[in-house]
PDB file of N, CA and C in Angstrom:
ATOM      1  N   MET A   1      -9.494 -27.561  -7.045  1.00  0.00           N
ATOM      2  CA  MET A   1      -9.847 -29.192  -6.241  1.00  0.00           C
ATOM      3  C   MET A   1      -8.546 -29.058  -4.808  1.00  0.00           C
ATOM      4  N   THR A   2      -7.264 -28.853  -5.408  1.00  0.00           N
ATOM      5  CA  THR A   2      -6.744 -29.013  -4.035  1.00  0.00           C
ATOM      6  C   THR A   2      -6.628 -28.647  -2.928  1.00  0.00           C
ATOM      7  N   ARG A   3      -7.024 -27.588  -3.046  1.00  0.00           N
ATOM      8  CA  ARG A   3      -7.841 -27.034  -1.625  1.00  0.00           C
ATOM      9  C   ARG A   3      -9.065 -27.776  -0.412  1.00  0.00           C
ATOM     10  N   LEU A   4     -10.096 -28.187  -1.845  1.00  0.00           N
ATOM     11  CA  LEU A   4     -11.103 -29.380  -1.260  1.00  0.00           C
ATOM     12  C   LEU A   4     -10.683 -30.925  -0.750  1.00  0.00           C
ATOM     13  N   LEU A   5      -9.703 -30.960  -1.603  1.00  0.00           N
ATOM     14  CA  LEU A   5      -9.101 -32.840  -1.156  1.00  0.00           C
ATOM     15  C   LEU A   5      -7.633 -32.016   0.149  1.00  0.00           C
ATOM     16  N   VAL A   6      -7.672 -31.245   0.036  1.00  0.00           N
ATOM     17  CA  VAL A   6      -6.988 -30.881   1.455  1.00  0.00           C
ATOM     18  C   VAL A   6      -7.955 -30.460   3.026  1.00  0.00           C
ATOM     19  N   ALA A   7      -9.416 -29.776   2.240  1.00  0.00           N
ATOM     20  CA  ALA A   7     -10.276 -29.196   3.250  1.00  0.00           C
ATOM     21  C   ALA A   7     -10.341 -30.893   3.422  1.00  0.00           C
ATOM     22  N   LEU A   8     -10.913 -31.555   2.654  1.00  0.00           N
ATOM     23  CA  LEU A   8     -11.201 -33.227   2.911  1.00  0.00           C
ATOM     24  C   LEU A   8     -11.120 -34.169   4.192  1.00  0.00           C
ATOM     25  N   LEU A   9      -9.498 -34.152   3.642  1.00  0.00           N
ATOM     26  CA  LEU A   9      -8.483 -34.076   5.082  1.00  0.00           C
ATOM     27  C   LEU A   9      -8.702 -33.742   6.491  1.00  0.00           C
ATOM     28  N   GLY A  10      -8.218 -32.825   6.130  1.00  0.00           N
ATOM     29  CA  GLY A  10      -8.522 -31.769   6.908  1.00  0.00           C
ATOM     30  C   GLY A  10      -9.802 -32.399   7.723  1.00  0.00           C
ATOM     31  N   VAL A  11     -10.952 -33.005   7.325  1.00  0.00           N
ATOM     32  CA  VAL A  11     -11.933 -33.178   8.843  1.00  0.00           C
ATOM     33  C   VAL A  11     -12.164 -34.800   8.697  1.00  0.00           C
ATOM     34  N   VAL A  12     -11.997 -35.257   7.527  1.00  0.00           N
ATOM     35  CA  VAL A  12     -10.919 -36.886   8.152  1.00  0.00           C
ATOM     36  C   VAL A  12     -10.081 -36.988   9.274  1.00  0.00           C
ATOM     37  N   LEU A  13      -8.642 -36.502   9.016  1.00  0.00           N
ATOM     38  CA  LEU A  13      -8.179 -35.710  10.335  1.00  0.00           C
ATOM     39  C   LEU A  13      -8.335 -35.683  11.240  1.00  0.00           C
ATOM     40  N   LEU A  14      -9.787 -34.694  11.007  1.00  0.00           N
ATOM     41  CA  LEU A  14      -9.726 -34.219  12.427  1.00  0.00           C
ATOM     42  C   LEU A  14     -11.093 -34.891  12.853  1.00  0.00           C
ATOM     43  N   ALA A  15     -11.853 -36.147  12.353  1.00  0.00           N
ATOM     44  CA  ALA A  15     -11.850 -36.825  13.028  1.00  0.00           C
ATOM     45  C   ALA A  15     -11.974 -37.362  13.451  1.00  0.00           C
ATOM     46  N   ILE A  16     -11.357 -38.593  13.210  1.00  0.00           N
ATOM     47  CA  ILE A  16     -10.402 -39.699  13.582  1.00  0.00           C
ATOM     48  C   ILE A  16      -9.477 -39.135  14.868  1.00  0.00           C
ATOM     49  N   LEU A  17      -8.678 -37.560  14.913  1.00  0.00           N
ATOM     50  CA  LEU A  17      -8.468 -37.358  16.595  1.00  0.00           C
ATOM     51  C   LEU A  17      -9.189 -37.773  17.488  1.00  0.00           C
ATOM     52  N   ALA A  18     -11.115 -36.851  17.561  1.00  0.00           N
ATOM     53  CA  ALA A  18     -12.051 -37.175  17.946  1.00  0.00           C
ATOM     54  C   ALA A  18     -12.184 -37.938  17.901  1.00  0.00           C
ATOM     55  N   LEU A  19     -12.323 -39.080  17.630  1.00  0.00           N
ATOM     56  CA  LEU A  19     -12.847 -40.363  18.097  1.00  0.00           C
ATOM     57  C   LEU A  19     -11.179 -40.334  18.598  1.00  0.00           C
ATOM     58  N   ALA A  20     -10.440 -41.030  18.276  1.00  0.00           N
ATOM     59  CA  ALA A  20      -8.808 -41.305  19.556  1.00  0.00           C
ATOM     60  C   ALA A  20      -9.115 -40.873  21.065  1.00  0.00           C
ATOM     61  N   ALA A  21      -9.737 -39.530  21.349  1.00  0.00           N
ATOM     62  CA  ALA A  21      -9.938 -38.690  22.349  1.00  0.00           C
ATOM     63  C   ALA A  21     -10.472 -38.909  22.676  1.00  0.00           C
ATOM     64  N   VAL A  22     -11.509 -39.488  21.939  1.00  0.00           N
ATOM     65  CA  VAL A  22     -13.392 -40.288  23.473  1.00  0.00           C
ATOM     66  C   VAL A  22     -12.039 -41.628  23.765  1.00  0.00           C
ATOM     67  N   TRP A  23     -11.681 -42.463  22.638  1.00  0.00           N
ATOM     68  CA  TRP A  23     -11.328 -44.091  22.625  1.00  0.00           C
ATOM     69  C   TRP A  23     -10.438 -42.931  24.243  1.00  0.00           C
ATOM     70  N   LEU A  24      -9.680 -42.509  24.015  1.00  0.00           N
ATOM     71  CA  LEU A  24      -8.045 -42.311  25.430  1.00  0.00           C
ATOM     72  C   LEU A  24      -9.367 -41.572  25.853  1.00  0.00           C
ATOM     73  N   LEU A  25     -10.040 -40.928  26.350  1.00  0.00           N
ATOM     74  CA  LEU A  25     -10.943 -40.465  27.371  1.00  0.00           C
ATOM     75  C   LEU A  25     -11.393 -41.573  28.395  1.00  0.00           C
ATOM     76  N   GLY A  26     -12.091 -42.802  27.528  1.00  0.00           N
ATOM     77  CA  GLY A  26     -13.558 -43.710  27.504  1.00  0.00           C
ATOM     78  C   GLY A  26     -12.029 -44.565  28.590  1.00  0.00           C
ATOM     79  N   GLN A  27     -10.231 -45.285  28.274  1.00  0.00           N
ATOM     80  CA  GLN A  27     -10.129 -45.634  28.637  1.00  0.00           C
ATOM     81  C   GLN A  27      -9.243 -45.164  30.110  1.00  0.00           C
ATOM     82  N   VAL A  28      -9.525 -44.510  30.385  1.00  0.00           N
ATOM     83  CA  VAL A  28      -9.027 -43.669  31.197  1.00  0.00           C
ATOM     84  C   VAL A  28     -10.418 -43.068  32.613  1.00  0.00           C
ATOM     85  N   LEU A  29     -11.298 -42.906  32.419  1.00  0.00           N
ATOM     86  CA  LEU A  29     -12.653 -43.084  32.702  1.00  0.00           C
ATOM     87  C   LEU A  29     -12.620 -44.427  33.661  1.00  0.00           C
ATOM     88  N   GLY A  30     -12.713 -46.278  32.653  1.00  0.00           N
ATOM     89  CA  GLY A  30     -12.240 -47.234  33.300  1.00  0.00           C
ATOM     90  C   GLY A  30     -11.638 -47.521  33.360  1.00  0.00           C
ATOM     91  N   GLY A  31     -10.369 -46.885  33.668  1.00  0.00           N
ATOM     92  CA  GLY A  31      -8.834 -47.185  34.555  1.00  0.00           C
ATOM     93  C   GLY A  31      -9.291 -46.739  34.868  1.00  0.00           C
ATOM     94  N   LEU A  32     -10.163 -45.118  36.031  1.00  0.00           N
ATOM     95  CA  LEU A  32     -10.588 -44.795  36.857  1.00  0.00           C
ATOM     96  C   LEU A  32     -11.370 -44.689  38.390  1.00  0.00           C
ATOM     97  N   GLY A  33     -12.339 -46.461  37.017  1.00  0.00           N
ATOM     98  CA  GLY A  33     -13.169 -46.566  37.654  1.00  0.00           C
ATOM     99  C   GLY A  33     -13.603 -47.396  38.269  1.00  0.00           C
ATOM    100  N   ALA A  34     -12.226 -49.156  37.449  1.00  0.00           N
ATOM    101  CA  ALA A  34     -11.543 -49.507  38.297  1.00  0.00           C
ATOM    102  C   ALA A  34     -10.846 -48.970  39.744  1.00  0.00           C
ATOM    103  N   PHE A  35      -9.975 -48.009  39.715  1.00  0.00           N
ATOM    104  CA  PHE A  35      -9.712 -47.928  40.654  1.00  0.00           C
ATOM    105  C   PHE A  35     -10.022 -47.598  41.901  1.00  0.00           C
ATOM    106  N   VAL A  36     -11.194 -46.339  41.671  1.00  0.00           N
ATOM    107  CA  VAL A  36     -11.913 -46.612  42.910  1.00  0.00           C
ATOM    108  C   VAL A  36     -12.752 -47.505  43.589  1.00  0.00           C
ATOM    109  N   VAL A  37     -13.242 -48.557  42.837  1.00  0.00           N
ATOM    110  CA  VAL A  37     -13.612 -49.642  42.526  1.00  0.00           C
ATOM    111  C   VAL A  37     -13.195 -50.916  44.737  1.00  0.00           C
ATOM    112  N   ALA A  38     -11.697 -50.688  43.056  1.00  0.00           N
ATOM    113  CA  ALA A  38     -10.018 -50.803  44.016  1.00  0.00           C
ATOM    114  C   ALA A  38     -10.537 -50.417  45.738  1.00  0.00           C
ATOM    115  N   ALA A  39     -10.073 -49.535  45.157  1.00  0.00           N
ATOM    116  CA  ALA A  39      -9.846 -49.083  46.121  1.00  0.00           C
ATOM    117  C   ALA A  39     -11.415 -49.900  47.530  1.00  0.00           C
ATOM    118  N   ALA A  40     -12.208 -49.159  47.469  1.00  0.00           N
ATOM    119  CA  ALA A  40     -13.495 -48.722  47.975  1.00  0.00           C
ATOM    120  C   ALA A  40     -13.418 -50.607  48.203  1.00  0.00           C
ATOM    121  N   SER A  41     -12.886 -51.527  47.968  1.00  0.00           N
ATOM    122  CA  SER A  41     -13.021 -53.161  48.333  1.00  0.00           C
ATOM    123  C   SER A  41     -12.185 -52.957  49.477  1.00  0.00           C
ATOM    124  N   VAL A  42     -10.958 -52.272  49.402  1.00  0.00           N
ATOM    125  CA  VAL A  42      -9.683 -52.392  50.693  1.00  0.00           C
ATOM    126  C   VAL A  42     -10.036 -51.759  51.780  1.00  0.00           C
ATOM    127  N   LEU A  43     -10.586 -50.557  51.540  1.00  0.00           N
ATOM    128  CA  LEU A  43     -11.725 -49.923  52.527  1.00  0.00           C
ATOM    129  C   LEU A  43     -12.976 -50.431  53.391  1.00  0.00           C
ATOM    130  N   ALA A  44     -13.377 -51.240  52.386  1.00  0.00           N
ATOM    131  CA  ALA A  44     -14.625 -51.650  53.010  1.00  0.00           C
ATOM    132  C   ALA A  44     -13.938 -53.299  54.003  1.00  0.00           C
ATOM    133  N   GLY A  45     -12.681 -53.894  53.633  1.00  0.00           N
ATOM    134  CA  GLY A  45     -11.738 -54.771  53.632  1.00  0.00           C
ATOM    135  C   GLY A  45     -11.127 -55.027  55.669  1.00  0.00           C
ATOM    136  N   LEU A  46     -10.601 -53.084  55.176  1.00  0.00           N
ATOM    137  CA  LEU A  46      -9.822 -52.527  56.619  1.00  0.00           C
ATOM    138  C   LEU A  46     -11.085 -52.686  57.284  1.00  0.00           C
ATOM    139  N   LEU A  47     -11.969 -51.204  57.546  1.00  0.00           N
ATOM    140  CA  LEU A  47     -13.396 -51.551  57.636  1.00  0.00           C
ATOM    141  C   LEU A  47     -14.224 -52.083  59.577  1.00  0.00           C
ATOM    142  N   LYS A  48     -14.060 -53.743  58.077  1.00  0.00           N
ATOM    143  CA  LYS A  48     -14.140 -55.003  58.269  1.00  0.00           C
ATOM    144  C   LYS A  48     -13.741 -55.769  59.807  1.00  0.00           C
ATOM    145  N   PHE A  49     -11.745 -55.620  59.591  1.00  0.00           N
ATOM    146  CA  PHE A  49     -11.313 -55.968  60.214  1.00  0.00           C
ATOM    147  C   PHE A  49     -11.712 -54.736  61.611  1.00  0.00           C
ATOM    148  N   LEU A  50     -11.480 -53.438  61.427  1.00  0.00           N
ATOM    149  CA  LEU A  50     -10.917 -52.972  62.718  1.00  0.00           C
ATOM    150  C   LEU A  50     -12.793 -53.086  63.123  1.00  0.00           C
ATOM    151  N   LEU A  51     -13.789 -52.596  62.800  1.00  0.00           N
ATOM    152  CA  LEU A  51     -15.582 -53.570  63.876  1.00  0.00           C
ATOM    153  C   LEU A  51     -14.623 -54.866  64.849  1.00  0.00           C
ATOM    154  N   LEU A  52     -14.342 -56.118  64.262  1.00  0.00           N
ATOM    155  CA  LEU A  52     -14.223 -57.176  64.155  1.00  0.00           C
ATOM    156  C   LEU A  52     -13.818 -56.956  65.666  1.00  0.00           C
ATOM    157  N   ALA A  53     -12.348 -56.170  65.629  1.00  0.00           N
ATOM    158  CA  ALA A  53     -10.659 -55.874  65.903  1.00  0.00           C
ATOM    159  C   ALA A  53     -11.709 -55.452  66.948  1.00  0.00           C
ATOM    160  N   GLY A  54     -12.956 -54.173  67.389  1.00  0.00           N
ATOM    161  CA  GLY A  54     -12.827 -53.031  68.314  1.00  0.00           C
ATOM    162  C   GLY A  54     -13.835 -53.871  69.261  1.00  0.00           C
ATOM    163  N   VAL A  55     -14.360 -54.967  68.303  1.00  0.00           N
ATOM    164  CA  VAL A  55     -15.550 -56.275  69.518  1.00  0.00           C
ATOM    165  C   VAL A  55     -14.904 -56.235  69.835  1.00  0.00           C
ATOM    166  N   LEU A  56     -14.478 -57.784  70.268  1.00  0.00           N
ATOM    167  CA  LEU A  56     -13.158 -58.478  69.931  1.00  0.00           C
ATOM    168  C   LEU A  56     -12.531 -57.873  71.573  1.00  0.00           C
ATOM    169  N   CYS A  57     -11.986 -56.793  71.128  1.00  0.00           N
ATOM    170  CA  CYS A  57     -10.600 -56.100  72.199  1.00  0.00           C
ATOM    171  C   CYS A  57     -11.743 -56.067  72.756  1.00  0.00           C
ATOM    172  N   GLY A  58     -13.644 -55.036  72.774  1.00  0.00           N
ATOM    173  CA  GLY A  58     -14.433 -54.910  73.968  1.00  0.00           C
ATOM    174  C   GLY A  58     -14.674 -55.908  74.976  1.00  0.00           C
ATOM    175  N   ALA A  59     -14.924 -56.880  74.189  1.00  0.00           N
ATOM    176  CA  ALA A  59     -15.176 -58.295  75.000  1.00  0.00           C
ATOM    177  C   ALA A  59     -13.999 -58.721  75.601  1.00  0.00           C
ATOM    178  N   VAL A  60     -12.880 -58.598  74.518  1.00  0.00           N
ATOM    179  CA  VAL A  60     -11.042 -59.084  76.211  1.00  0.00           C
ATOM    180  C   VAL A  60     -11.414 -58.740  77.170  1.00  0.00           C
ATOM    181  N   TYR A  61     -11.620 -56.959  77.164  1.00  0.00           N
ATOM    182  CA  TYR A  61     -11.479 -55.942  78.348  1.00  0.00           C
ATOM    183  C   TYR A  61     -12.689 -56.085  79.082  1.00  0.00           C
ATOM    184  N   PHE A  62     -13.487 -56.651  78.677  1.00  0.00           N
ATOM    185  CA  PHE A  62     -14.948 -56.599  79.931  1.00  0.00           C
ATOM    186  C   PHE A  62     -14.182 -58.257  80.468  1.00  0.00           C
ATOM    187  N   VAL A  63     -14.305 -59.027  80.086  1.00  0.00           N
ATOM    188  CA  VAL A  63     -14.003 -60.372  80.343  1.00  0.00           C
ATOM    189  C   VAL A  63     -13.343 -60.085  81.557  1.00  0.00           C
ATOM    190  N   THR A  64     -12.533 -59.583  80.781  1.00  0.00           N
ATOM    191  CA  THR A  64     -10.718 -59.757  82.717  1.00  0.00           C
ATOM    192  C   THR A  64     -10.362 -58.452  83.040  1.00  0.00           C
ATOM    193  N   SER A  65     -11.888 -58.192  82.754  1.00  0.00           N
ATOM    194  CA  SER A  65     -12.426 -56.270  83.894  1.00  0.00           C
ATOM    195  C   SER A  65     -12.820 -57.437  85.281  1.00  0.00           C
ATOM    196  N   SER A  66     -13.956 -57.807  84.668  1.00  0.00           N
ATOM    197  CA  SER A  66     -14.969 -59.105  85.275  1.00  0.00           C
ATOM    198  C   SER A  66     -13.850 -59.524  85.561  1.00  0.00           C
ATOM    199  N   TRP A  67     -12.837 -60.101  86.436  1.00  0.00           N
ATOM    200  CA  TRP A  67     -12.245 -60.679  87.172  1.00  0.00           C
ATOM    201  C   TRP A  67     -10.918 -60.147  87.345  1.00  0.00           C
ATOM    202  N   ARG A  68     -11.131 -59.308  87.387  1.00  0.00           N
ATOM    203  CA  ARG A  68      -9.522 -58.093  88.140  1.00  0.00           C
ATOM    204  C   ARG A  68      -9.896 -58.499  89.766  1.00  0.00           C
ATOM    205  N   ARG A  69      -8.874 -58.270  91.225  1.00  0.00           N
ATOM    206  CA  ARG A  69      -9.382 -57.934  91.793  1.00  0.00           C
ATOM    207  C   ARG A  69     -10.185 -57.105  92.642  1.00  0.00           C
ATOM    208  N   PRO A  70     -11.049 -56.467  93.504  1.00  0.00           N
ATOM    209  CA  PRO A  70     -11.245 -55.637  94.464  1.00  0.00           C
ATOM    210  C   PRO A  70     -10.232 -54.407  94.884  1.00  0.00           C
TER     211      PRO A  70
END
């Protein structure tokens, strides 16, 4: 009877450990997903800034080169 109770307790503890591992994996993947989304947002903002800066610098270069002395 003691063996049966120890085996049953082992199965219950293993199930609890497996559930805890699945929960922890979900937490890690959720945090990783939030990090990836934040990094993508920051990089998208940087790309927009660089494109705008490139267009404005090109326009300034074009306008200033047209007033250059021949």
